């Protein structure tokens, strides 16, 4: 009898325990209550709405876009990012998703910090940001990132480079960077580069106006720098002759034909269609002048990447996400860069923000974009592939052209204690390519101190 009573009591306790467990499960929330209040009390309602109405300047500082630009972008991406409410919960609106992503790109804040500001769980944020970044690139790319597809369009690019930077036959400035990221989970040595860092490689082609015409983010495994250009789809297109690049033409004021070319730095190989500086510290005046003119043409890509890293603070430190998401983030930032260059250059990239030449003082002035360190972006290593004789001949042709021009304009190269400067009798290029003729005085074109001079 006692055993029966004990058994009944044990069964009663078991039933009671299971009943309590079911009640506990019912009490668990689908999401935290403070997260459910995001539509009424999140940052979106309290700040963005006020800024859009009362302080557009601060809104630009907060998400880089003014009210009109924000609405234009929101209208474009909404069909790709909008979610519907369910019986269980309200969906995060398209406006919230876009604002959250723009804030992340602008500041690089952690997901947990953004979660507190926007009232959205950090797990959901980790899926929202790459989705919205892909939508931004998908909608803006056809309108604002355009690689020329006809000979006439390429000729227009070359004409712009010649009028703004005095570099003939130039189809764009190439530049490459390593975008650092935190070690992805379970990645082993994948994406582990030669310097012991995890990164993906980024290559861009920039026009004379510091706008991106082409971007490629290499997310393949073991994305080492050697062979970055060989894996680039732009190289494949150039080698396959599918870009409608015009045939070689005479260099201005000469009867010598020269192919249309890109300009790059030491990270790229010297090719017939890709010019890079002479290596080391050139001893001859002619080589010094060529390197100087090529570096001026390349300033447009250096400015573009400098603006990108300075305005989009997500690149200020290694990005904590997957390689594919790093690619989506980078492509979205590039698309927004071109969008803002075209719609609000004066506020997005004013003259003092980028590197420029002071033609009165004869020196290069560094822009405000260098004020903050960007430890999440680094230069690519130099490419050591030996050039062909044809590539060397093209560089020699251009060197000869620049030195004929230098002699015509009265260039003096001054030496002193291993340093040089170039003095030109006329200065014809400023930051935006305005032509300025002045034959009344010599002007320094670099910041070197002379000791003795040679014509």
Short mmCIF file of C-alpha atoms in Angstrom, two decimals:
data_model
loop_
_atom_site.label_atom_id
_atom_site.label_comp_id
_atom_site.label_asym_id
_atom_site.label_seq_id
_atom_site.Cartn_x
_atom_site.Cartn_y
_atom_site.Cartn_z
CA UNK A 1 0.00 0.00 0.00
CA UNK A 2 2.81 2.39 0.86
CA UNK A 3 4.48 1.67 -2.48
CA UNK A 4 1.28 2.55 -4.31
CA UNK A 5 1.03 5.85 -2.47
CA UNK A 6 4.65 6.72 -3.19
CA UNK A 7 4.20 5.86 -6.86
CA UNK A 8 1.11 8.04 -7.09
CA UNK A 9 2.92 10.94 -5.43
CA UNK A 10 5.88 10.58 -7.80
CA UNK A 11 3.54 10.58 -10.79
CA UNK A 12 1.77 13.66 -9.43
CA UNK A 13 5.07 15.50 -9.02
CA UNK A 14 6.14 14.58 -12.56
CA UNK A 15 2.87 15.88 -14.01
CA UNK A 16 3.24 19.08 -11.96
CA UNK A 17 6.80 19.59 -13.21
CA UNK A 18 5.84 19.19 -16.85
CA UNK A 19 2.94 21.59 -16.40
CA UNK A 20 5.29 24.21 -14.97
CA UNK A 21 7.73 23.69 -17.86
CA UNK A 22 4.96 24.31 -20.38
CA UNK A 23 3.98 27.50 -18.56
CA UNK A 24 7.59 28.71 -18.66
CA UNK A 25 7.75 28.11 -22.41
CA UNK A 26 4.57 30.11 -22.90
CA UNK A 27 6.10 33.02 -20.98
CA UNK A 28 9.16 33.20 -23.26
CA UNK A 29 8.92 36.15 -25.67
CA UNK A 30 9.48 35.97 -29.42
CA UNK A 31 11.71 38.98 -28.94
CA UNK A 32 12.58 41.26 -26.05
CA UNK A 33 9.96 43.88 -25.22
CA UNK A 34 12.35 46.81 -25.71
CA UNK A 35 13.15 45.51 -29.19
CA UNK A 36 9.43 45.37 -30.02
CA UNK A 37 9.19 49.13 -29.40
CA UNK A 38 11.65 50.06 -32.17
CA UNK A 39 9.03 51.72 -34.38
CA UNK A 40 8.15 54.19 -31.65
CA UNK A 41 11.30 54.63 -29.57
CA UNK A 42 14.24 53.63 -31.76
CA UNK A 43 16.85 55.98 -33.13
CA UNK A 44 15.03 56.05 -36.46
CA UNK A 45 12.01 57.78 -34.93
CA UNK A 46 13.79 59.97 -32.40
CA UNK A 47 16.66 61.27 -34.53
CA UNK A 48 16.38 60.63 -38.23
CA UNK A 49 12.89 62.07 -38.55
CA UNK A 50 13.93 65.16 -36.60
CA UNK A 51 17.13 65.61 -38.58
CA UNK A 52 15.36 65.24 -41.92
CA UNK A 53 13.02 68.08 -40.98
CA UNK A 54 15.23 70.36 -38.90
CA UNK A 55 18.94 69.80 -39.60
CA UNK A 56 19.88 68.30 -43.00
CA UNK A 57 23.59 69.07 -42.40
CA UNK A 58 23.71 66.89 -39.29
CA UNK A 59 21.79 64.18 -41.13
CA UNK A 60 24.62 64.07 -43.69
CA UNK A 61 27.12 63.65 -40.87
CA UNK A 62 25.01 60.86 -39.43
CA UNK A 63 24.39 58.78 -42.59
CA UNK A 64 26.27 60.75 -45.34
CA UNK A 65 23.05 61.46 -47.27
CA UNK A 66 20.71 64.44 -47.11
CA UNK A 67 16.93 64.01 -46.96
CA UNK A 68 16.42 64.09 -50.74
CA UNK A 69 19.22 61.59 -51.40
CA UNK A 70 17.93 59.34 -48.63
CA UNK A 71 14.41 59.28 -50.05
CA UNK A 72 15.70 58.64 -53.56
CA UNK A 73 17.79 55.70 -52.39
CA UNK A 74 15.00 54.36 -50.17
CA UNK A 75 12.58 54.33 -53.10
CA UNK A 76 15.09 52.36 -55.18
CA UNK A 77 15.99 49.68 -52.64
CA UNK A 78 12.62 49.18 -50.91
CA UNK A 79 11.36 46.49 -53.36
CA UNK A 80 14.53 44.47 -52.65
CA UNK A 81 14.65 44.75 -48.85
CA UNK A 82 11.06 45.17 -47.66
CA UNK A 83 9.59 42.48 -45.39
CA UNK A 84 5.94 41.95 -44.42
CA UNK A 85 4.54 41.85 -40.89
CA UNK A 86 3.46 38.46 -39.55
CA UNK A 87 0.94 37.40 -36.91
CA UNK A 88 3.85 36.84 -34.54
CA UNK A 89 5.67 40.16 -34.87
CA UNK A 90 6.18 43.36 -36.81
CA UNK A 91 8.86 43.33 -39.48
CA UNK A 92 11.77 45.75 -39.53
CA UNK A 93 10.75 48.37 -42.09
CA UNK A 94 12.69 49.14 -45.25
CA UNK A 95 13.51 52.61 -43.88
CA UNK A 96 14.93 51.10 -40.69
CA UNK A 97 16.98 48.58 -42.66
CA UNK A 98 18.44 51.25 -44.94
CA UNK A 99 19.17 53.71 -42.12
CA UNK A 100 20.82 51.02 -40.04
CA UNK A 101 23.06 50.00 -42.94
CA UNK A 102 24.03 53.57 -43.82
CA UNK A 103 24.89 54.21 -40.18
CA UNK A 104 27.07 51.10 -40.11
CA UNK A 105 28.90 52.07 -43.30
CA UNK A 106 29.42 55.62 -42.03
CA UNK A 107 30.70 54.74 -38.55
CA UNK A 108 31.76 51.09 -38.55
CA UNK A 109 30.06 50.63 -35.17
CA UNK A 110 29.66 47.16 -33.73
CA UNK A 111 26.42 45.24 -34.22
CA UNK A 112 25.74 45.34 -30.48
CA UNK A 113 26.10 49.12 -30.42
CA UNK A 114 23.72 49.44 -33.36
CA UNK A 115 21.33 47.05 -31.63
CA UNK A 116 21.00 49.40 -28.67
CA UNK A 117 20.49 52.42 -30.93
CA UNK A 118 17.96 50.92 -33.31
CA UNK A 119 16.17 48.40 -31.13
CA UNK A 120 17.06 45.50 -33.44
CA UNK A 121 18.76 42.32 -32.26
CA UNK A 122 22.40 42.01 -33.29
CA UNK A 123 21.69 38.61 -34.86
CA UNK A 124 19.12 40.18 -37.16
CA UNK A 125 21.49 43.08 -37.88
CA UNK A 126 24.08 40.59 -39.12
CA UNK A 127 21.67 39.49 -41.85
CA UNK A 128 20.18 42.92 -42.62
CA UNK A 129 23.44 44.73 -43.42
CA UNK A 130 24.78 42.44 -46.19
CA UNK A 131 21.30 42.17 -47.73
CA UNK A 132 20.88 45.94 -47.89
CA UNK A 133 24.45 46.43 -49.14
CA UNK A 134 23.75 44.08 -52.03
CA UNK A 135 20.53 45.96 -52.78
CA UNK A 136 22.36 49.31 -52.77
CA UNK A 137 24.92 48.05 -55.27
CA UNK A 138 22.30 46.34 -57.44
CA UNK A 139 20.24 49.52 -57.79
CA UNK A 140 23.04 52.11 -58.05
CA UNK A 141 25.57 50.23 -60.18
CA UNK A 142 23.73 50.50 -63.53
CA UNK A 143 23.35 54.25 -63.01
CA UNK A 144 26.62 55.29 -61.38
CA UNK A 145 29.35 52.68 -62.03
CA UNK A 146 29.81 52.49 -65.77
CA UNK A 147 32.73 50.89 -67.57
CA UNK A 148 32.90 52.32 -71.11
CA UNK A 149 31.66 49.87 -73.73
CA UNK A 150 32.32 51.77 -76.97
CA UNK A 151 35.35 53.40 -78.55
CA UNK A 152 33.65 56.79 -78.23
CA UNK A 153 33.13 56.36 -74.48
CA UNK A 154 36.76 55.33 -73.96
CA UNK A 155 37.88 58.32 -76.02
CA UNK A 156 35.85 60.60 -73.74
CA UNK A 157 37.68 59.17 -70.70
CA UNK A 158 41.05 59.75 -72.39
CA UNK A 159 40.09 63.31 -73.36
CA UNK A 160 39.15 64.06 -69.75
CA UNK A 161 42.50 62.76 -68.46
CA UNK A 162 44.39 64.83 -71.02
CA UNK A 163 42.48 68.04 -70.30
CA UNK A 164 42.55 67.67 -66.51
CA UNK A 165 45.86 65.94 -65.87
CA UNK A 166 47.85 66.44 -69.11
CA UNK A 167 48.38 62.71 -69.57
CA UNK A 168 47.60 61.52 -73.12
CA UNK A 169 45.88 58.26 -74.12
CA UNK A 170 44.95 57.44 -70.51
CA UNK A 171 41.84 55.27 -70.05
CA UNK A 172 41.83 55.35 -66.26
CA UNK A 173 43.92 55.08 -63.10
CA UNK A 174 44.24 51.63 -61.52
CA UNK A 175 44.71 51.17 -57.80
CA UNK A 176 44.61 48.24 -55.44
CA UNK A 177 44.18 47.77 -51.70
CA UNK A 178 43.99 45.02 -49.14
CA UNK A 179 40.80 45.23 -47.08
CA UNK A 180 41.52 43.70 -43.70
CA UNK A 181 39.03 41.58 -41.81
CA UNK A 182 38.87 39.59 -38.60
CA UNK A 183 39.62 35.91 -38.94
CA UNK A 184 36.46 34.17 -40.22
CA UNK A 185 35.26 31.23 -38.10
CA UNK A 186 36.63 27.83 -39.12
CA UNK A 187 38.71 29.40 -41.90
CA UNK A 188 42.10 27.98 -40.91
CA UNK A 189 44.73 29.63 -43.11
CA UNK A 190 42.20 30.68 -45.75
CA UNK A 191 42.43 34.43 -46.53
CA UNK A 192 45.66 34.50 -44.50
CA UNK A 193 48.11 36.75 -46.35
CA UNK A 194 51.88 36.99 -46.41
CA UNK A 195 51.94 39.56 -43.57
CA UNK A 196 49.99 37.37 -41.17
CA UNK A 197 46.72 39.25 -41.66
CA UNK A 198 43.37 38.18 -43.00
CA UNK A 199 42.25 40.21 -45.99
CA UNK A 200 40.58 40.35 -49.38
CA UNK A 201 42.05 42.20 -52.36
CA UNK A 202 40.34 45.20 -53.95
CA UNK A 203 41.13 46.58 -57.43
CA UNK A 204 39.53 49.71 -58.88
CA UNK A 205 39.66 51.67 -62.12
CA UNK A 206 38.98 55.38 -61.62
CA UNK A 207 38.22 58.13 -64.14
CA UNK A 208 39.64 61.67 -64.24
CA UNK A 209 36.90 62.85 -61.87
CA UNK A 210 37.72 60.38 -59.04
CA UNK A 211 34.70 58.20 -59.82
CA UNK A 212 34.93 54.43 -59.97
CA UNK A 213 34.40 52.87 -63.40
CA UNK A 214 35.19 49.32 -62.31
CA UNK A 215 35.71 47.46 -59.02
CA UNK A 216 36.68 43.89 -58.22
CA UNK A 217 36.93 42.31 -54.77
CA UNK A 218 38.87 39.05 -54.78
CA UNK A 219 37.31 36.70 -52.20
CA UNK A 220 38.88 33.48 -53.45
CA UNK A 221 40.65 31.28 -50.93
CA UNK A 222 44.27 32.15 -50.17
CA UNK A 223 43.80 35.59 -51.71
CA UNK A 224 47.49 36.41 -51.72
CA UNK A 225 48.65 39.51 -53.54
CA UNK A 226 50.76 37.73 -56.11
CA UNK A 227 48.71 37.41 -59.24
CA UNK A 228 45.92 39.77 -58.14
CA UNK A 229 45.94 41.45 -61.54
CA UNK A 230 46.03 38.08 -63.31
CA UNK A 231 42.80 37.06 -61.55
CA UNK A 232 41.10 40.38 -62.29
CA UNK A 233 38.18 40.26 -64.73
CA UNK A 234 39.27 43.58 -66.22
CA UNK A 235 42.59 42.06 -67.31
CA UNK A 236 40.72 39.16 -68.90
CA UNK A 237 38.49 41.59 -70.79
CA UNK A 238 41.46 43.67 -71.99
CA UNK A 239 43.40 40.59 -73.11
CA UNK A 240 40.33 39.26 -74.92
CA UNK A 241 39.88 42.58 -76.72
CA UNK A 242 36.17 42.81 -75.86
CA UNK A 243 36.14 46.35 -74.42
CA UNK A 244 36.15 48.25 -77.74
CA UNK A 245 39.28 50.17 -76.76
CA UNK A 246 40.32 52.47 -79.64
CA UNK A 247 43.36 51.49 -81.72
CA UNK A 248 46.72 53.27 -81.22
CA UNK A 249 46.79 56.93 -82.21
CA UNK A 250 49.40 59.65 -82.50
CA UNK A 251 50.51 61.28 -79.29
CA UNK A 252 49.40 64.95 -79.34
CA UNK A 253 51.67 67.22 -81.40
CA UNK A 254 53.72 64.24 -82.64
CA UNK A 255 53.59 61.73 -85.48
CA UNK A 256 54.36 58.77 -83.19
CA UNK A 257 51.56 56.31 -82.47
CA UNK A 258 50.93 55.10 -78.95
CA UNK A 259 48.36 52.62 -77.59
CA UNK A 260 45.72 53.75 -75.13
CA UNK A 261 46.84 52.82 -71.64
CA UNK A 262 45.91 52.59 -67.97
CA UNK A 263 48.17 54.05 -65.27
CA UNK A 264 49.02 52.19 -62.08
CA UNK A 265 51.59 51.88 -59.32
CA UNK A 266 54.10 49.19 -58.35
CA UNK A 267 51.31 46.76 -57.43
CA UNK A 268 50.66 46.21 -61.15
CA UNK A 269 52.86 44.76 -63.90
CA UNK A 270 54.20 46.93 -66.71
CA UNK A 271 52.25 46.11 -69.88
CA UNK A 272 51.80 47.70 -73.29
CA UNK A 273 48.42 48.90 -72.03
CA UNK A 274 49.43 49.54 -68.38
CA UNK A 275 52.07 52.08 -67.40
CA UNK A 276 53.76 52.23 -63.98
CA UNK A 277 56.61 54.41 -62.64
CA UNK A 278 60.26 53.63 -63.17
CA UNK A 279 61.38 51.75 -60.04
CA UNK A 280 63.61 53.11 -57.30
CA UNK A 281 64.98 56.65 -57.22
CA UNK A 282 65.53 57.65 -60.87
CA UNK A 283 68.84 59.39 -61.52
CA UNK A 284 68.02 60.96 -64.89
CA UNK A 285 65.94 64.11 -65.25
CA UNK A 286 63.88 62.48 -68.01
CA UNK A 287 62.83 59.58 -65.80
CA UNK A 288 62.06 61.92 -62.92
CA UNK A 289 59.74 63.95 -65.12
CA UNK A 290 57.92 60.85 -66.40
CA UNK A 291 57.35 59.54 -62.88
CA UNK A 292 56.09 62.94 -61.81
CA UNK A 293 53.56 63.16 -64.63
CA UNK A 294 52.34 59.62 -64.08
CA UNK A 295 51.92 60.22 -60.36
CA UNK A 296 49.77 63.26 -61.13
CA UNK A 297 47.48 61.19 -63.33
CA UNK A 298 47.27 58.57 -60.59
CA UNK A 299 46.23 61.12 -58.01
CA UNK A 300 42.63 60.72 -59.13
CA UNK A 301 42.59 57.07 -57.96
CA UNK A 302 44.47 57.89 -54.76
CA UNK A 303 41.90 60.57 -53.98
CA UNK A 304 38.99 58.25 -54.77
CA UNK A 305 40.24 55.54 -52.42
CA UNK A 306 41.22 58.11 -49.80
CA UNK A 307 37.73 59.61 -49.84
CA UNK A 308 36.17 56.15 -49.66
CA UNK A 309 38.19 55.13 -46.59
CA UNK A 310 37.67 58.49 -44.85
CA UNK A 311 33.93 58.84 -45.44
CA UNK A 312 33.04 55.21 -44.83
CA UNK A 313 34.52 54.54 -41.41
CA UNK A 314 33.68 50.86 -41.68
CA UNK A 315 37.17 50.65 -43.27
CA UNK A 316 38.93 52.25 -40.29
CA UNK A 317 39.65 48.83 -38.76
CA UNK A 318 39.49 45.17 -39.80
CA UNK A 319 35.89 44.25 -40.58
CA UNK A 320 34.32 41.57 -38.40
CA UNK A 321 32.31 39.52 -40.90
CA UNK A 322 32.65 36.93 -43.66
CA UNK A 323 34.64 37.54 -46.88
CA UNK A 324 31.45 37.56 -48.95
CA UNK A 325 29.96 40.21 -46.67
CA UNK A 326 33.17 42.26 -46.89
CA UNK A 327 32.69 42.19 -50.65
CA UNK A 328 29.06 43.34 -50.35
CA UNK A 329 30.04 46.14 -47.95
CA UNK A 330 32.84 47.36 -50.24
CA UNK A 331 30.73 47.31 -53.39
CA UNK A 332 27.94 49.24 -51.65
CA UNK A 333 30.40 51.88 -50.41
CA UNK A 334 31.82 52.29 -53.93
CA UNK A 335 28.34 52.73 -55.41
CA UNK A 336 27.42 55.29 -52.75
CA UNK A 337 30.72 57.13 -53.40
CA UNK A 338 29.85 57.65 -57.07
CA UNK A 339 26.26 58.55 -56.17
CA UNK A 340 27.46 61.24 -53.76
CA UNK A 341 30.20 62.54 -56.09
CA UNK A 342 27.58 63.21 -58.76
CA UNK A 343 24.84 64.57 -56.51
CA UNK A 344 26.71 66.47 -53.77
CA UNK A 345 30.44 66.81 -54.47
CA UNK A 346 30.69 70.13 -52.62
CA UNK A 347 29.68 68.55 -49.31
CA UNK A 348 30.90 64.98 -49.82
CA UNK A 349 34.33 65.85 -51.26
CA UNK A 350 35.10 69.58 -51.00
CA UNK A 351 38.46 70.83 -52.37
CA UNK A 352 40.16 70.89 -48.95
CA UNK A 353 39.20 67.28 -48.29
CA UNK A 354 41.46 65.73 -50.96
CA UNK A 355 45.10 66.07 -52.01
CA UNK A 356 45.73 69.02 -54.30
CA UNK A 357 48.56 71.06 -55.75
CA UNK A 358 49.16 74.59 -54.56
CA UNK A 359 50.30 76.13 -57.85
CA UNK A 360 51.29 79.37 -56.12
CA UNK A 361 53.54 77.75 -53.51
CA UNK A 362 54.53 74.86 -55.77
CA UNK A 363 53.81 71.98 -53.41
CA UNK A 364 51.37 69.17 -52.79
CA UNK A 365 48.93 69.81 -49.96
CA UNK A 366 47.48 66.82 -48.16
CA UNK A 367 43.73 66.83 -47.77
CA UNK A 368 41.62 66.44 -44.65
CA UNK A 369 40.90 62.84 -45.65
CA UNK A 370 44.29 61.91 -44.09
CA UNK A 371 43.41 63.20 -40.62
CA UNK A 372 42.16 59.86 -39.32
CA UNK A 373 44.16 56.65 -39.54
CA UNK A 374 42.53 53.84 -41.49
CA UNK A 375 44.06 50.62 -40.23
CA UNK A 376 41.55 48.49 -42.10
CA UNK A 377 42.97 49.29 -45.56
CA UNK A 378 46.54 48.69 -46.75
CA UNK A 379 48.46 48.93 -50.01
CA UNK A 380 49.15 45.92 -52.17
CA UNK A 381 52.73 44.68 -52.46
CA UNK A 382 54.78 45.51 -55.54
CA UNK A 383 54.43 43.24 -58.56
CA UNK A 384 57.82 41.88 -59.60
CA UNK A 385 56.86 40.29 -62.93
CA UNK A 386 59.36 41.31 -65.62
CA UNK A 387 57.96 43.53 -68.41
CA UNK A 388 58.13 42.81 -72.13
CA UNK A 389 60.24 44.88 -74.51
CA UNK A 390 57.06 46.25 -76.10
CA UNK A 391 55.86 47.54 -72.73
CA UNK A 392 59.22 49.21 -72.12
CA UNK A 393 59.07 50.86 -75.55
CA UNK A 394 55.64 52.38 -74.83
CA UNK A 395 56.93 53.82 -71.55
CA UNK A 396 59.99 55.23 -73.34
CA UNK A 397 57.71 56.84 -75.92
CA UNK A 398 55.67 58.57 -73.24
CA UNK A 399 58.82 59.59 -71.39
CA UNK A 400 60.10 61.21 -74.56
CA UNK A 401 56.82 63.05 -75.08
CA UNK A 402 56.77 64.43 -71.53
CA UNK A 403 60.36 65.62 -71.80
CA UNK A 404 59.73 67.37 -75.12
CA UNK A 405 56.81 69.11 -73.42
CA UNK A 406 59.03 69.92 -70.44
CA UNK A 407 61.68 71.50 -72.67
CA UNK A 408 59.04 73.51 -74.48
CA UNK A 409 57.70 74.85 -71.19
CA UNK A 410 61.07 75.52 -69.63
CA UNK A 411 61.54 72.86 -67.00
CA UNK A 412 64.52 73.01 -64.67
CA UNK A 413 65.45 70.02 -62.50
CA UNK A 414 67.37 71.03 -59.39
CA UNK A 415 69.58 68.72 -57.33
CA UNK A 416 70.69 69.03 -53.76
CA UNK A 417 71.80 66.50 -51.16
CA UNK A 418 70.16 63.64 -53.01
CA UNK A 419 66.87 65.50 -53.44
CA UNK A 420 65.27 67.18 -56.41
CA UNK A 421 62.63 69.62 -57.42
CA UNK A 422 61.07 70.49 -60.75
CA UNK A 423 60.55 74.13 -61.68
CA UNK A 424 58.21 74.83 -64.58
CA UNK A 425 57.79 78.10 -66.41
CA UNK A 426 54.06 77.43 -66.79
CA UNK A 427 51.69 75.55 -64.54
CA UNK A 428 48.76 74.17 -66.46
CA UNK A 429 46.90 71.80 -64.15
CA UNK A 430 45.18 72.33 -60.84
CA UNK A 431 42.99 69.94 -58.88
CA UNK A 432 40.03 70.05 -61.24
CA UNK A 433 41.97 70.58 -64.46
CA UNK A 434 41.50 74.30 -64.96
CA UNK A 435 44.09 75.58 -67.42
CA UNK A 436 46.28 78.34 -66.08
CA UNK A 437 49.05 79.90 -68.20
CA UNK A 438 51.69 82.02 -66.51
CA UNK A 439 55.02 82.59 -68.22
CA UNK A 440 56.12 85.46 -65.99
CA UNK A 441 57.62 83.47 -63.15
CA UNK A 442 59.02 80.05 -62.35
CA UNK A 443 57.00 77.85 -60.03
CA UNK A 444 58.14 74.84 -58.06
CA UNK A 445 56.25 71.65 -58.82
CA UNK A 446 57.47 69.78 -55.76
CA UNK A 447 58.63 70.54 -52.24
CA UNK A 448 62.34 69.77 -52.66
CA UNK A 449 65.09 72.18 -51.66
CA UNK A 450 67.62 72.87 -54.46
CA UNK A 451 71.37 73.16 -54.19
CA UNK A 452 72.30 73.43 -57.85
CA UNK A 453 70.25 73.39 -61.00
CA UNK A 454 70.42 71.84 -64.45
CA UNK A 455 68.37 72.72 -67.51
#
